[in-house]
Coordinates of C-alpha atoms and ligand atoms in Angstrom, one line a residue:
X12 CA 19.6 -3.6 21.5
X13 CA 17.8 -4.1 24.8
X14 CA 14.3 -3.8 25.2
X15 CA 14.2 -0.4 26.2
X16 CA 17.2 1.4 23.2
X17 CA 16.2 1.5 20.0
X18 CA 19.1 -0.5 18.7
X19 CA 19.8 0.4 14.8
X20 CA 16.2 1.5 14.0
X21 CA 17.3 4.7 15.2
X22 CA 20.0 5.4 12.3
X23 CA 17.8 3.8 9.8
X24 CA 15.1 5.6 10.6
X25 CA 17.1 9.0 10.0
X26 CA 19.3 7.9 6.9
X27 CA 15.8 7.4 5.5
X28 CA 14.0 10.2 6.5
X29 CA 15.0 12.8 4.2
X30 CA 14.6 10.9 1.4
X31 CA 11.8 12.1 -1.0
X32 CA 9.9 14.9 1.8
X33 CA 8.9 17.9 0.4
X34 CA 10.1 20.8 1.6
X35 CA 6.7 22.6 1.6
X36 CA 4.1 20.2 2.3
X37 CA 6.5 18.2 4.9
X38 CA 5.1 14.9 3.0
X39 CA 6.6 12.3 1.1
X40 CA 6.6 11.8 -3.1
X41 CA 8.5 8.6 -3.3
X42 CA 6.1 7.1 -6.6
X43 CA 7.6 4.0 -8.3
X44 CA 10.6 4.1 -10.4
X45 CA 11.1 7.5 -9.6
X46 CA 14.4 9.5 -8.5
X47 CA 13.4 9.2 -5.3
X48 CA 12.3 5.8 -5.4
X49 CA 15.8 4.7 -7.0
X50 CA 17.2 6.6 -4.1
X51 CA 15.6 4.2 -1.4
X52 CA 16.2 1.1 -3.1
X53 CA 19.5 2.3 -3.1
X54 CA 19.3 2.5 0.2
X55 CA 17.7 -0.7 0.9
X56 CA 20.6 -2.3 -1.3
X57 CA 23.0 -0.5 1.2
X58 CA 21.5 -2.1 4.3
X59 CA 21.1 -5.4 2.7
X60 CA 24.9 -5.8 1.7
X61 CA 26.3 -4.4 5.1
X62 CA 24.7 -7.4 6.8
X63 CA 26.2 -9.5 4.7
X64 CA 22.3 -10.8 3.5
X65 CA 22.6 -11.9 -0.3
X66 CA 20.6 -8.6 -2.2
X67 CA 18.4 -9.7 -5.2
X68 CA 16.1 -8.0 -7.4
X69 CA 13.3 -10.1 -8.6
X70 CA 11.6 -10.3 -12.5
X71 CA 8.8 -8.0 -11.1
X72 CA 11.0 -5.5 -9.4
X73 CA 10.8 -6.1 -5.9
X74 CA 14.3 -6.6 -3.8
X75 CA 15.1 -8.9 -1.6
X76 CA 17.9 -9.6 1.4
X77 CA 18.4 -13.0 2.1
X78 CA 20.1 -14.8 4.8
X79 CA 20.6 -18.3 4.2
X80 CA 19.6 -20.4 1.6
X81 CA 16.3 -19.6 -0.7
X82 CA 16.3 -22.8 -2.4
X83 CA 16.1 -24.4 1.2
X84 CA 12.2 -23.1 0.7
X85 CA 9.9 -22.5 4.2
X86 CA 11.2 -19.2 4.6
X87 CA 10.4 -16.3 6.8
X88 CA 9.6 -13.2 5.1
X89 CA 9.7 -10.0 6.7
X90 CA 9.0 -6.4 5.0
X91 CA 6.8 -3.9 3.1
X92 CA 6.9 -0.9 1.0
X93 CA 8.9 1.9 0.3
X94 CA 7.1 4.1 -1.9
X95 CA 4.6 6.3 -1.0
X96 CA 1.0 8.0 -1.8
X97 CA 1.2 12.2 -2.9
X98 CA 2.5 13.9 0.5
X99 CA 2.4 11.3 2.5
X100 CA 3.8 10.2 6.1
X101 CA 7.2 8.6 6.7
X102 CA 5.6 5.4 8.1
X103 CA 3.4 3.7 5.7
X104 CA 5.5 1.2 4.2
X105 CA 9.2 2.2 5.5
X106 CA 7.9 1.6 9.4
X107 CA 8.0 -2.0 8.1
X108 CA 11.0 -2.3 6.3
X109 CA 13.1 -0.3 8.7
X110 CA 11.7 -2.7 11.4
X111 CA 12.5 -5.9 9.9
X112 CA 16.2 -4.8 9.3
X113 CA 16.3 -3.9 13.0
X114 CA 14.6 -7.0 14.3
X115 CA 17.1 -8.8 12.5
X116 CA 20.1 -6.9 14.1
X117 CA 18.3 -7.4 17.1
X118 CA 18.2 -11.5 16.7
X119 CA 21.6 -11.6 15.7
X120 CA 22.7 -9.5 18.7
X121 CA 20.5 -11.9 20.6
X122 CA 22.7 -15.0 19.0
X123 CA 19.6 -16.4 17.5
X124 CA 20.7 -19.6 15.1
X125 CA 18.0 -19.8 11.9
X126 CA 16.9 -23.1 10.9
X127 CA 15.0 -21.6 8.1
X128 CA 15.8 -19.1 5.6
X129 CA 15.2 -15.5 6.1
X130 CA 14.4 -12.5 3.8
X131 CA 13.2 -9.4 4.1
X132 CA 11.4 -7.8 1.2
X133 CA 10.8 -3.8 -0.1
X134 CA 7.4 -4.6 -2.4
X135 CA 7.7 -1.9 -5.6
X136 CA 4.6 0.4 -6.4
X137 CA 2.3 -0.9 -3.6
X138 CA 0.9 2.6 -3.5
X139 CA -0.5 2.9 -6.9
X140 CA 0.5 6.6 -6.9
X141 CA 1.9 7.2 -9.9
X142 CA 0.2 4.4 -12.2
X143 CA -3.3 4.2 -10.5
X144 CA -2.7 0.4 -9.5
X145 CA -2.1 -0.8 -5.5
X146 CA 0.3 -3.3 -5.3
X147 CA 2.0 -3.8 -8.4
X148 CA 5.2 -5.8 -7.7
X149 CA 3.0 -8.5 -5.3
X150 CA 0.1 -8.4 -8.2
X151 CA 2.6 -9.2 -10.2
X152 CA 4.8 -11.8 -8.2
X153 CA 1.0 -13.6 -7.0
X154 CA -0.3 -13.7 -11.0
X155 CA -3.2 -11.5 -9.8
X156 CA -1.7 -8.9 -12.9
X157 CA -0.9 -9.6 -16.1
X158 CA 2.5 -8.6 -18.2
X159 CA 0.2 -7.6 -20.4
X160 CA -2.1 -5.1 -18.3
X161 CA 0.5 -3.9 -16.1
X162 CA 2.5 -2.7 -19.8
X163 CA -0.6 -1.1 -20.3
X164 CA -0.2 0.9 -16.9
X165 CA 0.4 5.1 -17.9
X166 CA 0.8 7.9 -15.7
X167 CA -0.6 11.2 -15.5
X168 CA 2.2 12.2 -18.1
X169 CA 2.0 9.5 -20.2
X170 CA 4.9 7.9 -19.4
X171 CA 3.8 4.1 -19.3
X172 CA 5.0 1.7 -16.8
X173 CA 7.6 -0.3 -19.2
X174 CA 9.1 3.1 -20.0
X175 CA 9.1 4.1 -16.3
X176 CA 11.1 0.9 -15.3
X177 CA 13.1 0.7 -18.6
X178 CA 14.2 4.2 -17.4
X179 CA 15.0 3.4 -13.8
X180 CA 17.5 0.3 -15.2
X181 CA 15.0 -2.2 -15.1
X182 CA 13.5 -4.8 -17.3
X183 CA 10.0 -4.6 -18.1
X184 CA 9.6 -7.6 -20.4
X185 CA 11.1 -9.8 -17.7
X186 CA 7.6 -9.1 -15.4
X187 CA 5.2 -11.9 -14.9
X188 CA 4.0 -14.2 -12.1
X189 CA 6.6 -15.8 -9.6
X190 CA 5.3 -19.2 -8.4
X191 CA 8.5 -20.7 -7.8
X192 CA 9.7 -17.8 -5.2
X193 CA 6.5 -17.6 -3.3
X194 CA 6.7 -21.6 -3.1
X195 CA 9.9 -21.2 -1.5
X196 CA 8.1 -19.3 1.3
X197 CA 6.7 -20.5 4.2
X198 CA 5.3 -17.3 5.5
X199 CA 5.5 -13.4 5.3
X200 CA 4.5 -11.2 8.3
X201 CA 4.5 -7.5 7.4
X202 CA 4.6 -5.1 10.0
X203 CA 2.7 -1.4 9.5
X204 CA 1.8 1.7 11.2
X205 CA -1.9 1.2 12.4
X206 CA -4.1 3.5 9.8
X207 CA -6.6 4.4 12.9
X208 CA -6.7 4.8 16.2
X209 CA -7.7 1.8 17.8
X210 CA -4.4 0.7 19.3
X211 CA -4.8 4.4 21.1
X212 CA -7.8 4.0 22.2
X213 CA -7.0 0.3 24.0
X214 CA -4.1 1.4 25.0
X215 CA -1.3 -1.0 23.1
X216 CA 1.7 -0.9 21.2
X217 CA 1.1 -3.3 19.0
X218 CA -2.1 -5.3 17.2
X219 CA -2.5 -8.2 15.1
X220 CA -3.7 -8.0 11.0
X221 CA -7.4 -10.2 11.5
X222 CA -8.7 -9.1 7.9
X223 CA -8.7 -6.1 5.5
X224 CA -12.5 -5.6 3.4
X225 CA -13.0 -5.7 0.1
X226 CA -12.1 -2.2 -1.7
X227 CA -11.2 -1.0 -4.9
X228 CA -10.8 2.1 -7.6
X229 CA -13.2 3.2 -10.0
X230 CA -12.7 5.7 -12.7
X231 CA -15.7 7.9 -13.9
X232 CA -15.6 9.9 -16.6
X233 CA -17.9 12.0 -17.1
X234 CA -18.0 14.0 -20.8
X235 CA -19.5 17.4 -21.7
X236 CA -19.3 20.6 -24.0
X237 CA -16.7 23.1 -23.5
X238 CA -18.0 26.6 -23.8
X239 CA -17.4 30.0 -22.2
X240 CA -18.1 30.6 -19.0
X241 CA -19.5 34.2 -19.3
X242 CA -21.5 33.8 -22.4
X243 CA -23.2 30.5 -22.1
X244 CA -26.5 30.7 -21.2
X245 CA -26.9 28.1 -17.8
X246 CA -30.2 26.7 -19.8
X247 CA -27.3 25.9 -22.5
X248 CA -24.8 24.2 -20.7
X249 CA -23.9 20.2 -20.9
X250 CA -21.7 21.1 -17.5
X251 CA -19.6 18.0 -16.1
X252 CA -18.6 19.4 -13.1
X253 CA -21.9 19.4 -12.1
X254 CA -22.7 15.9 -12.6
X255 CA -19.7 14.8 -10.6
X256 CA -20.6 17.1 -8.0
X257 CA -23.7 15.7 -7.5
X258 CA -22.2 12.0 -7.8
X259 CA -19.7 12.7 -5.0
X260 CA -22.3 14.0 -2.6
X261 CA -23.9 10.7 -3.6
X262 CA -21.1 9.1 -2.6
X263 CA -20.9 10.3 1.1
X264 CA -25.0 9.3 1.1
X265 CA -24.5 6.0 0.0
X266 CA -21.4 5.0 2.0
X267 CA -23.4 6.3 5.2
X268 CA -26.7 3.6 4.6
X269 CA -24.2 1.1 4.1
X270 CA -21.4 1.6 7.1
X271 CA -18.7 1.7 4.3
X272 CA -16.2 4.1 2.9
X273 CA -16.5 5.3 -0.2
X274 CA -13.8 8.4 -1.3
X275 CA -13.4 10.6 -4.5
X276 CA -9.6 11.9 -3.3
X277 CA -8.4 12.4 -7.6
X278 CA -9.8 14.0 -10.1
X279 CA -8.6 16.2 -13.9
X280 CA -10.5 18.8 -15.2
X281 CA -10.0 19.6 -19.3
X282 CA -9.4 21.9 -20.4
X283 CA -9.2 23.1 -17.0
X284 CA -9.3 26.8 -17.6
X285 CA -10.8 29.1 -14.9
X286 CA -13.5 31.1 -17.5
X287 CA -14.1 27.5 -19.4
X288 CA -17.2 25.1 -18.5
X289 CA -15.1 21.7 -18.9
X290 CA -15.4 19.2 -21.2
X291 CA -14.7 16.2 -19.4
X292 CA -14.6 15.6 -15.7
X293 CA -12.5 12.8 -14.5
X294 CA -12.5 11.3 -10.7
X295 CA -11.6 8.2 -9.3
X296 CA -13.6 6.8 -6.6
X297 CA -11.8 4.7 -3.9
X298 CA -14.5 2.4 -1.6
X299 CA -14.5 -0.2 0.9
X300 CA -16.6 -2.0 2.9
X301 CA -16.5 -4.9 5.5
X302 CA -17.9 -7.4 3.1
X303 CA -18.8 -7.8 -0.5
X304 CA -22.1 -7.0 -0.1
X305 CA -21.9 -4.2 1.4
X306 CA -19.2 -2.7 -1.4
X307 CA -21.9 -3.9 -4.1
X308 CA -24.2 -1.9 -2.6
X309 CA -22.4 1.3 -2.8
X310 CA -21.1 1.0 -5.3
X311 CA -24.3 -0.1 -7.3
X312 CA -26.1 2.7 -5.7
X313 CA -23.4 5.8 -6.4
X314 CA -23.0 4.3 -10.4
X315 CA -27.0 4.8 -10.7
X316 CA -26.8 8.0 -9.4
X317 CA -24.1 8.7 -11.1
X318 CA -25.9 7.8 -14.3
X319 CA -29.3 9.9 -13.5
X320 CA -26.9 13.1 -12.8
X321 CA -25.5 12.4 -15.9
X322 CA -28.4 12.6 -17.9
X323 CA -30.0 15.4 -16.3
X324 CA -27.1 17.6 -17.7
X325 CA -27.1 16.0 -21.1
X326 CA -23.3 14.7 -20.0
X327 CA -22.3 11.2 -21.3
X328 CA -21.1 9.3 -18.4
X329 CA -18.5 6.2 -18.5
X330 CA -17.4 4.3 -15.2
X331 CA -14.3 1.8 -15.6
X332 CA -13.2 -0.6 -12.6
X333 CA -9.6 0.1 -12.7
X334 CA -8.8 -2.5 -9.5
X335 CA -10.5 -4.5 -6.8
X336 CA -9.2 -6.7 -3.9
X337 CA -11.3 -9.1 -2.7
X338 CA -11.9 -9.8 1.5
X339 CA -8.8 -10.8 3.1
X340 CA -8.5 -13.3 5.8
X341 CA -5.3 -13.7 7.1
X342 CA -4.1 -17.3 7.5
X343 CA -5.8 -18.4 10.8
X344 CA -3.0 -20.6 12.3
X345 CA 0.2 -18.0 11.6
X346 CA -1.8 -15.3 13.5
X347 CA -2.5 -17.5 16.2
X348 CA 1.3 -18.5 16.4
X349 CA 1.8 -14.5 16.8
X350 CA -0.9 -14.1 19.2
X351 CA 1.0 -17.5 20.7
X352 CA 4.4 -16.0 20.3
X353 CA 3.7 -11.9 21.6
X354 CA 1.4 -13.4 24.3
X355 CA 3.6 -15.6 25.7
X356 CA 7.3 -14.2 25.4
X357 CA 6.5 -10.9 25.8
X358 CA 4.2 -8.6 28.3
X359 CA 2.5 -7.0 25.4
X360 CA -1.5 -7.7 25.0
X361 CA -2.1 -8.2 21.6
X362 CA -5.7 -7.0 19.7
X363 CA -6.6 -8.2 16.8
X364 CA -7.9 -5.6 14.5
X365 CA -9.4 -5.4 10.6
X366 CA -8.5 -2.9 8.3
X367 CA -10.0 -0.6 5.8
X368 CA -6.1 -0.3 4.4
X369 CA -4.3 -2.4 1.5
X370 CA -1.1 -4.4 1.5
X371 CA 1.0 -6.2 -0.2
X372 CA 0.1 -8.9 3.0
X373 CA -3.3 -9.1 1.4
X374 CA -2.1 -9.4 -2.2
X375 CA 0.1 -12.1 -1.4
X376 CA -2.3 -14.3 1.4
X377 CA -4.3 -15.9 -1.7
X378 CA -0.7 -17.9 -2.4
X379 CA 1.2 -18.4 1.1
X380 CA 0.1 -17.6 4.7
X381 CA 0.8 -14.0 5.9
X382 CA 0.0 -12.5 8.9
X383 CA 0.3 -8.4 10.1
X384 CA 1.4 -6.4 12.8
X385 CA 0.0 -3.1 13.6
X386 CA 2.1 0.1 15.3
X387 CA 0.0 2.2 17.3
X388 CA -0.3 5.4 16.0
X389 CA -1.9 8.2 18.2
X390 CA -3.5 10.6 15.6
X391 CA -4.6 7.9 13.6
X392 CA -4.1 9.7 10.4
X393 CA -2.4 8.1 7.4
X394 CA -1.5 9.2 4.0
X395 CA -1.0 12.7 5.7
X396 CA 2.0 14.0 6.6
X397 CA 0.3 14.0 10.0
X398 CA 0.9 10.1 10.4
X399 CA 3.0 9.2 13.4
X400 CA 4.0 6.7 15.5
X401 CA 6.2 7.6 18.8
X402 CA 10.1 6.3 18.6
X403 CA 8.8 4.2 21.8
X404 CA 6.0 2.0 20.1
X405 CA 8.5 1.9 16.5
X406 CA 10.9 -0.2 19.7
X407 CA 8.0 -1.9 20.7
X408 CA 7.1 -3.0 17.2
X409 CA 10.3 -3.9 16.5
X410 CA 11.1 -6.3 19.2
X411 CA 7.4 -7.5 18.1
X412 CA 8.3 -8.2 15.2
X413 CA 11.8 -9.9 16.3
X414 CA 10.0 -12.1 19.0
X415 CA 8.2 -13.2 16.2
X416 CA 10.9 -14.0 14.1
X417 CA 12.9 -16.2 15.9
X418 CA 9.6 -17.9 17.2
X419 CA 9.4 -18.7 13.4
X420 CA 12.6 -19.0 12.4
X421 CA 14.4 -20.2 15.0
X422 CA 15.2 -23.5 17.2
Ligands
LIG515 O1 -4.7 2.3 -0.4 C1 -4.4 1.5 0.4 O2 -5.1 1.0 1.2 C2 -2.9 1.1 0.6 O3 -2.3 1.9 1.5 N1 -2.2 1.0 -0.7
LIG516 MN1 -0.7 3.3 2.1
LIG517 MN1 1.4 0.6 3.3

């Protein structure tokens, strides 16, 4: 690969492409230990083993490609996620993992010689889709989730997340924290498709990770009387719809005094019938905010409303954190060696942006030093179908991400 071809990305980027879209929606269901899911682990097996990288699987799930020696420890890790949210793009997650096998094509093409140990890594279930959780498999791998609350993870069929992975071939008793393969690493730099539009609106390729805020899920559930919808009197009703109505507009408010995000994007209805006033209301708030404070505050302030709504409608009201990630700052030093290594070698300029997004980066930067690099992408949009990234910039990221590499790994 040159710097203008797109060397095997390309192929990758096709083989993998099909995988799990919807025919309808044009979106992506690839949710964790799926059919689909087994399909592009499959495929990541495939590209491990015909470049001769050793292929693991690790006690949580997540698979590896190694070349050279683990047990050697400082490694480079490269890599993301394959999985995806309901309908979403093709870039989130598979940008990266499709980039680091290209980057490493491109360093062997450019006769690069490792002196430390390289992997590159496809994180299971860092979507959350299917069992509610971001980030399972580098939860899991950093200690930040239990064997026993991740057994306790069910989906919306009731299929609980032992059974799923039992199901897909895998173990589930053998999950648990994974000190002794994150001490064998020396650093991970996962590469994504920017989830805005600043890189468009500056005008580059390619951005460096700074920090991602403080977010997490929230579960509300708010409980009322079924009854029929033509016969009850309004004066009668214990109505849960309207409660969370009122709770989501609260939402919007709250997020708005406080410059944060705050999202109800999921919620289940019982007994969901069209001529029924529902008995229970179910939605899961998703908010962020650039600091802790901040998150409190909106939080604090759409729970209280939450609770006043609820008792104006005679609805009882219970609100469960079901996850939270703490502020991220990535490792200082390794994203001045980037800055160091795309500012120097390369003509790109490189910004250094914050993110309202998780990753697996995050999850893992409380145990080893990560670092992130960011794709432009010109609408901006993720978790949409609409998310894009131009074959160009997916080049540019991966010689990025290869200039990195060998400024890492290499003598
Ligand atoms: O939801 C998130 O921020 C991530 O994409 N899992
Ligand atoms: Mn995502
Ligand atoms: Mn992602």
């Amino acid at each position: 690969m040159t710097r203008s071809d797109g060397g095997s990305f390309h192929q990758m980027w096709r083989e993998l492409l099909p995988i799990g879209r919807h025919p309808a929606s044009g979106g992506y269901r690839r949710f964790a230990w799926s059919g689909v899911d087994g399909d592009c682990r499959a495929w990541f097996e495939e590209q491990a083993t015909a470049r001769g990288l050793r292929y693991e699987v690790d006690r949580n799930g997540n698979q590896w490609a190694w070349l050279g020696d683990p047990a050697e420890g400082d490694a480079v890790v490269t890599g993301s996620h394959l999985d995806s949210v309901p309908d979403g793009g093709a870039f989130d997650g598979p940008l990266g993992v499709v980039s680091a096998f290209a980057a490493l094509d491109e360093l062997r093409d450019r006769g690069a010689r490792f002196d430390r140990p390289l992997a590159i890594v496809n994180f299971g279930d860092e979507e959350g889709a299917r069992f509610g959780l971001a980030c399972v498999g580098s939860r899991l791998t950093a200690g930040q989730l239990t064997r026993e609350q991740a057994h306790r993870l069910t989906d919306g069929d009731g299929v609980t997340l032992p059974r799923a992975m039992e199901a897909a071939g895998y173990d589930p008793d053998a999950i648990g924290p994974d000190p002794e393969r994150l001490a064998r690493i020396g650093a991970f730099v996962e590469l994504h498709v920017e989830q805005g539009r600043a890189l468009d609106l500056s005008g580059d390729r390619v951005g460096i990770a700074s920090a991602i805020w403080p977010h997490g899920r929230w579960r509300f559930d708010f409980r009322g009387e079924a009854n029929h919808a033509g016969t009850t009197r309004l004066a009668d009703r214990h109505d849960p719809m309207l409660s969370y109505a009122e709770t989501v507009l609260a939402a919007r408010r709250e997020a708005e005094l406080a410059g944060a995000v705050a999202t109800f994007g999921k919620i289940t209805v019982e007994p969901n019938g069209v001529n029924a006033i529902p008995s229970l209301v179910r939605g899961w708030l998703d908010s962020r905010a650039e600091d802790q404070v901040s998150l409190d505050t909106v939080v604090g302030g759409i729970e209280k409303a939450a609770r006043s709504y609820a008792d104006a409608h005679g609805v009882d009201l219970d609100i469960v954190r079901e996850s939270f990630t703490p502020v991220v700052e990535f490792d200082h030093a390794l994203r001045d060696e980037l800055a160091r290594i795309l500012g120097t070698d390369t003509d790109l300029t490189v910004p250094v942006l914050g993110t309202g997004a998780g990753h697996d980066a995050g999850i893992l930067s409380g145990s080893i030093p990560t670092a992130m690099l960011f794709v432009r992408n010109p609408t901006g949009v993720s978790h949409s179908p609409a998310e894009s990234a131009s074959e160009d910039d997916c080049v540019a990221g991966v010689l990025a991400l290869a200039d990195v590499l060998e400024g890492l790994a290499c003598r």
